[in-house]
Coordinates of C-alpha atoms in Angstrom, one line a residue:
M161 CA 1.0 36.5 7.3
V162 CA -2.6 36.7 8.4
Q163 CA -5.5 36.0 6.0
S164 CA -8.6 38.0 6.2
S165 CA -11.8 38.1 4.1
S166 CA -14.1 40.4 6.1
V167 CA -14.5 42.8 3.1
Q168 CA -12.4 41.3 0.3
P169 CA -9.7 38.6 0.3
Y170 CA -6.3 39.9 1.4
N171 CA -3.3 39.0 3.5
R172 CA -1.9 41.3 6.1
R173 CA 1.9 41.3 6.8
I174 CA 2.8 41.2 10.5
I175 CA 6.3 42.2 11.5
A176 CA 7.2 39.6 14.1
S177 CA 9.7 41.8 16.0
D178 CA 7.1 44.4 17.1
Y179 CA 3.8 42.9 15.9
S180 CA 3.1 46.0 13.8
A181 CA 1.0 45.6 10.7
G182 CA 2.2 46.4 7.3
T183 CA 0.2 47.2 4.2
A184 CA -2.4 44.6 3.2
F185 CA -1.7 42.6 0.1
P186 CA -4.7 42.3 -2.3
V187 CA -5.6 38.8 -3.5
S188 CA -8.0 38.6 -6.4
E189 CA -9.1 35.0 -5.8
N190 CA -9.1 32.5 -3.0
F191 CA -5.9 30.6 -2.5
N192 CA -4.6 27.5 -0.8
D193 CA -1.1 28.3 0.3
V194 CA 1.3 31.1 0.8
E195 CA 5.1 31.2 0.5
Y196 CA 7.3 34.3 0.8
S197 CA 10.9 35.3 0.5
D198 CA 12.8 38.6 1.2
S199 CA 11.4 40.1 -2.0
Y200 CA 8.1 38.4 -2.9
V201 CA 5.0 36.7 -1.5
V202 CA 3.6 33.9 -3.7
F203 CA 0.0 32.8 -3.4
L204 CA -1.1 29.4 -4.8
R205 CA -4.6 30.0 -6.3
S206 CA -7.3 27.4 -6.2
D207 CA -6.9 26.8 -10.0
G208 CA -3.3 25.9 -9.5
S209 CA -1.7 29.0 -10.9
Y210 CA 0.2 31.6 -8.9
E211 CA 0.0 35.3 -7.9
I212 CA 3.1 37.1 -6.9
V213 CA 3.3 40.2 -4.7
D214 CA 6.3 42.5 -4.7
I215 CA 7.0 43.2 -1.0
A216 CA 8.8 46.5 -1.7
T217 CA 5.9 48.0 -3.7
N218 CA 3.0 45.9 -2.4
S219 CA 2.0 45.5 -6.0
L220 CA 0.4 42.4 -7.5
L221 CA 2.3 41.0 -10.5
E222 CA 0.1 39.6 -13.2
Q223 CA 2.3 36.6 -14.0
T224 CA 0.6 33.3 -13.1
N225 CA 2.2 30.2 -14.5
P226 CA 5.8 30.6 -15.9
T227 CA 6.5 30.1 -19.6
V228 CA 8.5 26.9 -20.2
T229 CA 10.4 25.7 -23.2
A230 CA 9.6 22.6 -25.2
G231 CA 11.6 19.6 -23.9
D232 CA 11.8 20.9 -20.3
I233 CA 10.8 18.4 -17.7
Y234 CA 9.1 19.6 -14.5
T235 CA 7.6 18.0 -11.4
Y236 CA 4.1 19.0 -10.6
G237 CA 2.5 17.4 -7.5
N238 CA 3.7 13.9 -7.5
R239 CA 4.1 13.4 -11.3
N240 CA 6.7 14.4 -13.9
Y241 CA 5.7 16.3 -17.0
E242 CA 7.6 17.2 -20.2
A243 CA 6.7 20.4 -22.1
L244 CA 5.7 19.5 -25.7
E245 CA 5.9 23.2 -26.8
D246 CA 6.6 26.6 -25.3
N247 CA 3.6 27.3 -23.1
S248 CA 2.4 28.6 -19.7
D249 CA -0.2 26.0 -19.0
R250 CA -0.5 24.2 -15.8
P251 CA 1.1 20.7 -16.5
D252 CA -1.8 18.5 -15.4
L253 CA -4.3 20.6 -17.3
G254 CA -2.1 21.0 -20.4
A255 CA -1.7 17.2 -20.6
Q256 CA -5.5 16.9 -21.0
L257 CA -6.0 19.5 -23.8
E258 CA -7.2 18.3 -27.2
V259 CA -3.8 19.3 -28.5
P260 CA -1.6 18.6 -25.4
T261 CA 1.0 21.1 -24.4
W262 CA 2.5 18.7 -21.7
L263 CA 3.2 15.0 -21.7
D264 CA 2.5 13.1 -18.4
L265 CA 5.6 11.0 -17.8
G266 CA 4.2 9.3 -14.7
Y267 CA 4.9 9.3 -11.0
I268 CA 8.1 10.6 -9.5
N269 CA 10.7 8.0 -8.8
P270 CA 9.8 7.1 -5.1
L271 CA 6.1 6.4 -6.1
R272 CA 6.7 4.3 -9.2
M273 CA 6.6 1.2 -7.1
F274 CA 2.9 1.9 -6.4
D275 CA 1.6 2.9 -9.8
T276 CA 0.3 -0.5 -10.9
K277 CA 2.7 -0.4 -13.9
L278 CA 5.2 -3.2 -13.5
D279 CA 7.7 -1.8 -16.0
S280 CA 7.7 1.7 -14.3
R281 CA 10.4 1.1 -11.7
T282 CA 11.7 2.9 -8.6
T283 CA 15.5 2.9 -8.8
A284 CA 18.1 3.8 -6.2
P285 CA 21.7 3.1 -5.2
S286 CA 22.0 -0.1 -3.2
P287 CA 20.7 -0.7 -0.6
L288 CA 17.1 0.6 -1.0
T289 CA 15.2 0.5 2.2
I290 CA 11.4 0.9 2.2
T291 CA 9.5 1.4 5.5
V292 CA 5.7 0.9 5.4
T293 CA 3.2 1.0 8.2
P294 CA -0.1 -0.3 6.6
G295 CA -2.3 0.4 9.7
M296 CA -4.2 -2.8 9.1
I297 CA -3.6 -6.6 9.1
T298 CA -1.1 -7.3 6.4
N299 CA 0.1 -10.9 6.1
G300 CA 1.0 -10.8 2.4
L301 CA 3.7 -9.0 0.5
A302 CA 4.6 -9.2 -3.2
L303 CA 7.4 -7.5 -5.2
F304 CA 7.4 -7.4 -9.0
N305 CA 10.1 -6.6 -11.6
V306 CA 12.8 -6.6 -9.0
S307 CA 16.4 -6.0 -9.9
A308 CA 18.5 -6.9 -6.8
A309 CA 20.8 -9.6 -5.5
T310 CA 19.0 -10.0 -2.2
V311 CA 15.7 -9.0 -0.6
Q312 CA 15.1 -8.9 3.1
V313 CA 11.7 -8.3 4.8
T314 CA 11.3 -7.6 8.5
M315 CA 8.2 -6.8 10.5
D316 CA 8.2 -4.9 13.8
D317 CA 5.3 -4.5 16.2
P318 CA 5.3 -1.6 18.7
T319 CA 4.5 -4.0 21.6
D320 CA 6.2 -7.3 20.7
G321 CA 9.2 -6.0 18.8
Q322 CA 10.5 -7.8 15.7
V323 CA 8.0 -10.6 14.9
Y324 CA 9.2 -11.6 11.4
D325 CA 12.5 -11.7 9.6
S326 CA 12.8 -13.3 6.2
G327 CA 16.6 -13.2 6.2
A328 CA 18.4 -12.3 3.0
I329 CA 16.4 -13.9 0.2
Q330 CA 18.7 -14.7 -2.7
M331 CA 17.2 -13.6 -6.0
L332 CA 19.6 -15.7 -8.1
D333 CA 17.6 -18.0 -10.3
N334 CA 19.0 -21.5 -10.9
S335 CA 15.9 -23.0 -12.4
A336 CA 17.5 -23.0 -15.9
V337 CA 20.7 -24.7 -14.7
N338 CA 20.2 -28.4 -15.8
N339 CA 23.8 -29.7 -16.1
W340 CA 27.4 -28.9 -15.3
W341 CA 27.8 -27.0 -18.6
D342 CA 25.0 -24.6 -17.6
F343 CA 26.5 -24.3 -14.1
F344 CA 29.8 -23.1 -15.4
F345 CA 29.0 -21.3 -18.6
A346 CA 25.3 -20.2 -18.7
P347 CA 24.6 -16.5 -17.8
Y348 CA 23.4 -15.7 -14.4
L349 CA 19.7 -15.0 -14.2
E350 CA 17.8 -13.2 -11.4
K351 CA 14.3 -13.8 -10.2
A352 CA 12.1 -10.8 -10.9
D353 CA 9.0 -11.6 -8.8
L354 CA 8.7 -12.6 -5.1
A355 CA 5.7 -13.3 -2.8
L356 CA 5.6 -13.8 0.9
I357 CA 2.3 -15.0 2.2
D358 CA 3.4 -16.1 5.7
L359 CA 3.7 -12.7 7.5
P360 CA 2.2 -12.7 11.0
P361 CA -1.1 -10.7 11.2
Y362 CA -0.1 -7.8 13.4
P363 CA -2.4 -4.8 12.6
D364 CA 0.0 -2.1 13.9
A365 CA 3.3 -3.5 12.6
T366 CA 5.8 -1.7 10.5
L367 CA 7.3 -3.5 7.5
T368 CA 10.9 -2.9 6.3
I369 CA 11.9 -4.1 2.9
T370 CA 15.6 -3.9 1.9
L371 CA 16.8 -4.5 -1.6
S372 CA 20.6 -4.9 -2.0
S373 CA 23.0 -5.4 -4.8
D374 CA 26.7 -6.2 -5.0
G375 CA 27.2 -3.1 -7.1
G376 CA 25.2 -0.5 -9.0
D377 CA 21.5 0.4 -8.5
V378 CA 18.6 -1.7 -7.4
A379 CA 15.1 -1.4 -8.9
L380 CA 11.5 -2.3 -8.0
G381 CA 8.6 -2.2 -10.4
E382 CA 5.7 -2.8 -8.0
M383 CA 5.1 -3.5 -4.3
V384 CA 1.7 -4.9 -3.2
L385 CA 0.6 -5.3 0.4
G386 CA -2.5 -6.9 1.7
R387 CA -4.4 -9.6 3.4
V388 CA -4.0 -13.2 2.2
Q389 CA -7.2 -14.9 1.1
N390 CA -6.9 -18.7 0.6
I391 CA -9.5 -19.7 -2.0
G392 CA -8.2 -23.2 -2.7
E393 CA -5.1 -25.3 -3.5
A394 CA -3.4 -25.0 -6.9
Q395 CA -3.0 -28.4 -8.5
Y396 CA -0.7 -30.0 -11.1
G397 CA -2.1 -29.2 -14.5
T398 CA -1.8 -25.5 -13.9
S399 CA -0.3 -23.8 -16.9
V400 CA 1.6 -20.5 -17.3
G401 CA 2.8 -18.3 -20.2
I402 CA 2.9 -14.7 -21.3
I403 CA 0.8 -12.3 -23.4
D404 CA 3.0 -10.5 -25.8
A405 CA 2.0 -7.1 -27.2
S406 CA 4.8 -7.2 -29.8
T407 CA 3.8 -7.0 -33.4
K408 CA 5.1 -9.2 -36.3
E409 CA 3.8 -8.1 -39.7
R410 CA 4.7 -9.5 -43.1
D411 CA 5.2 -7.1 -45.9
I412 CA 4.2 -7.7 -49.5
F413 CA 7.6 -9.3 -50.2
G414 CA 7.2 -11.8 -47.4
N415 CA 9.7 -10.1 -45.0
F416 CA 8.7 -9.6 -41.4
E417 CA 8.8 -6.3 -39.5
I418 CA 9.0 -7.1 -35.8
I419 CA 8.4 -4.5 -33.2
E420 CA 9.1 -5.6 -29.6
R421 CA 6.7 -4.3 -27.0
K422 CA 5.7 -5.1 -23.5
F423 CA 4.5 -8.5 -22.3
S424 CA 2.6 -9.7 -19.2
K425 CA 2.3 -13.0 -17.4
R426 CA -0.7 -15.3 -17.7
A427 CA -1.7 -18.4 -15.8
E428 CA -4.5 -20.9 -15.9
F429 CA -4.8 -22.3 -12.4
D430 CA -6.3 -25.7 -11.7
V431 CA -7.6 -25.4 -8.2
S432 CA -9.0 -27.9 -5.7
V433 CA -11.6 -26.4 -3.3
P434 CA -13.8 -28.0 -0.7
T435 CA -17.3 -28.3 -2.1
S436 CA -18.7 -26.7 1.0
S437 CA -16.5 -23.6 0.2
A438 CA -17.5 -23.3 -3.5
S439 CA -20.1 -20.6 -2.9
G440 CA -17.7 -18.6 -0.9
M441 CA -15.1 -18.9 -3.6
Q442 CA -17.5 -17.7 -6.2
R443 CA -18.5 -14.7 -3.9
I444 CA -14.8 -13.7 -3.3
L445 CA -13.9 -13.9 -7.0
A446 CA -17.0 -11.8 -7.9
Q447 CA -15.9 -9.2 -5.4
Y448 CA -12.5 -8.8 -7.2
R449 CA -13.8 -9.1 -10.8
A450 CA -12.4 -5.6 -11.7
T451 CA -9.6 -5.3 -9.1
P452 CA -6.0 -6.3 -9.8
V453 CA -4.7 -8.7 -7.1
V454 CA -1.7 -10.9 -6.5
W455 CA -2.3 -14.6 -7.5
V456 CA 0.0 -17.1 -5.9
G457 CA 0.0 -20.7 -7.1
N458 CA 3.1 -21.7 -5.2
M459 CA 5.2 -19.2 -3.2
G460 CA 8.4 -21.0 -4.3
L461 CA 7.5 -21.1 -8.0
E462 CA 8.0 -17.7 -9.5
A463 CA 6.1 -18.4 -12.7
T464 CA 2.9 -18.9 -10.7
I465 CA 3.1 -15.4 -9.0
V466 CA 1.0 -13.1 -11.1
Y467 CA -0.3 -9.5 -10.4
G468 CA -3.4 -9.0 -12.4
F469 CA -7.0 -9.9 -12.8
Y470 CA -8.9 -13.0 -13.8
R471 CA -10.5 -13.3 -17.2
D472 CA -12.8 -16.2 -16.3
F473 CA -13.4 -18.9 -13.7
Q474 CA -15.4 -22.0 -13.5
I475 CA -16.2 -24.3 -10.6
N476 CA -17.1 -27.9 -11.3
F477 CA -18.9 -29.9 -8.5
S478 CA -16.9 -33.0 -9.4
H479 CA -17.0 -34.8 -6.0
Y480 CA -19.0 -34.8 -2.8
S481 CA -16.2 -33.4 -0.7
L482 CA -13.9 -31.6 -3.2
S483 CA -14.7 -29.6 -6.3
D484 CA -12.4 -28.6 -9.2
A485 CA -12.1 -25.0 -10.4
T486 CA -10.2 -23.3 -13.2
I487 CA -9.2 -19.7 -13.0
T488 CA -7.7 -17.9 -16.0
V489 CA -5.5 -14.9 -14.9
E490 CA -4.0 -12.2 -17.0
G491 CA -1.1 -10.1 -15.6
L492 CA -0.7 -6.4 -15.7

């Protein structure tokens, strides 16, 4: 297929066996891509709809977007959409109408781990292997809402070979096992969040993350990669909790109606910072005032690993050499 627009937009069909030209196909508008089969040529127009040419008759069919039935689910681009009614709208445009004809269901499965929604998870049969080449210095990795028995992270540099191997990190959580009764009879719990902030700073390295399970699927809510920035040392006195979006409403008879909804982590970090670094800390926090980042109080203490943004911070010049800071963080 050869595109030409010397007089008007059209495509000329070239027969590869003898390089002879067939009849030109008219195209009423500019287009971005061409696909063809034995019977039809399909042009993707700039507005996202389609034009179809019948090869046998060289005639342009007027159908653009196909008509779909309410309840049908389609993938458009890298997102899934559900038809809310019978329609022929382009999914991404139909989802933005005043009365939507499509419902945006979010990213396709492989991309859910990058959509900043921790409860929207990428799922796959075990093992799930993810290979990422960041193209920049990346010495920090965090995984959130993980469902797996083990996680292993390796880093390979094109020059030095393998430069990091975490080994199989067990996600079994024994923090609630306080006695022999718990050891034998309490249900098994798994860690959901994991942070590694000790990766070597190789700019051209490739990271391989493997999630494994003894049976069934594994899942990952969010993967965050980046450069570690040490702004201080978390101290005892740091507090953690959750922010619950569930509702508990009492009716006129005194009964409660409880609707369970999502929750997010929260933390209030007490931080010790060199007084000489206080201005730098203020500058760094101001830079990320509207950017979700991973906050790590202690890499080995899951409750202090939060992906979100700070609500407030305060630096107190309490001593000549060391100052005290408080950072209030709300998770996504």
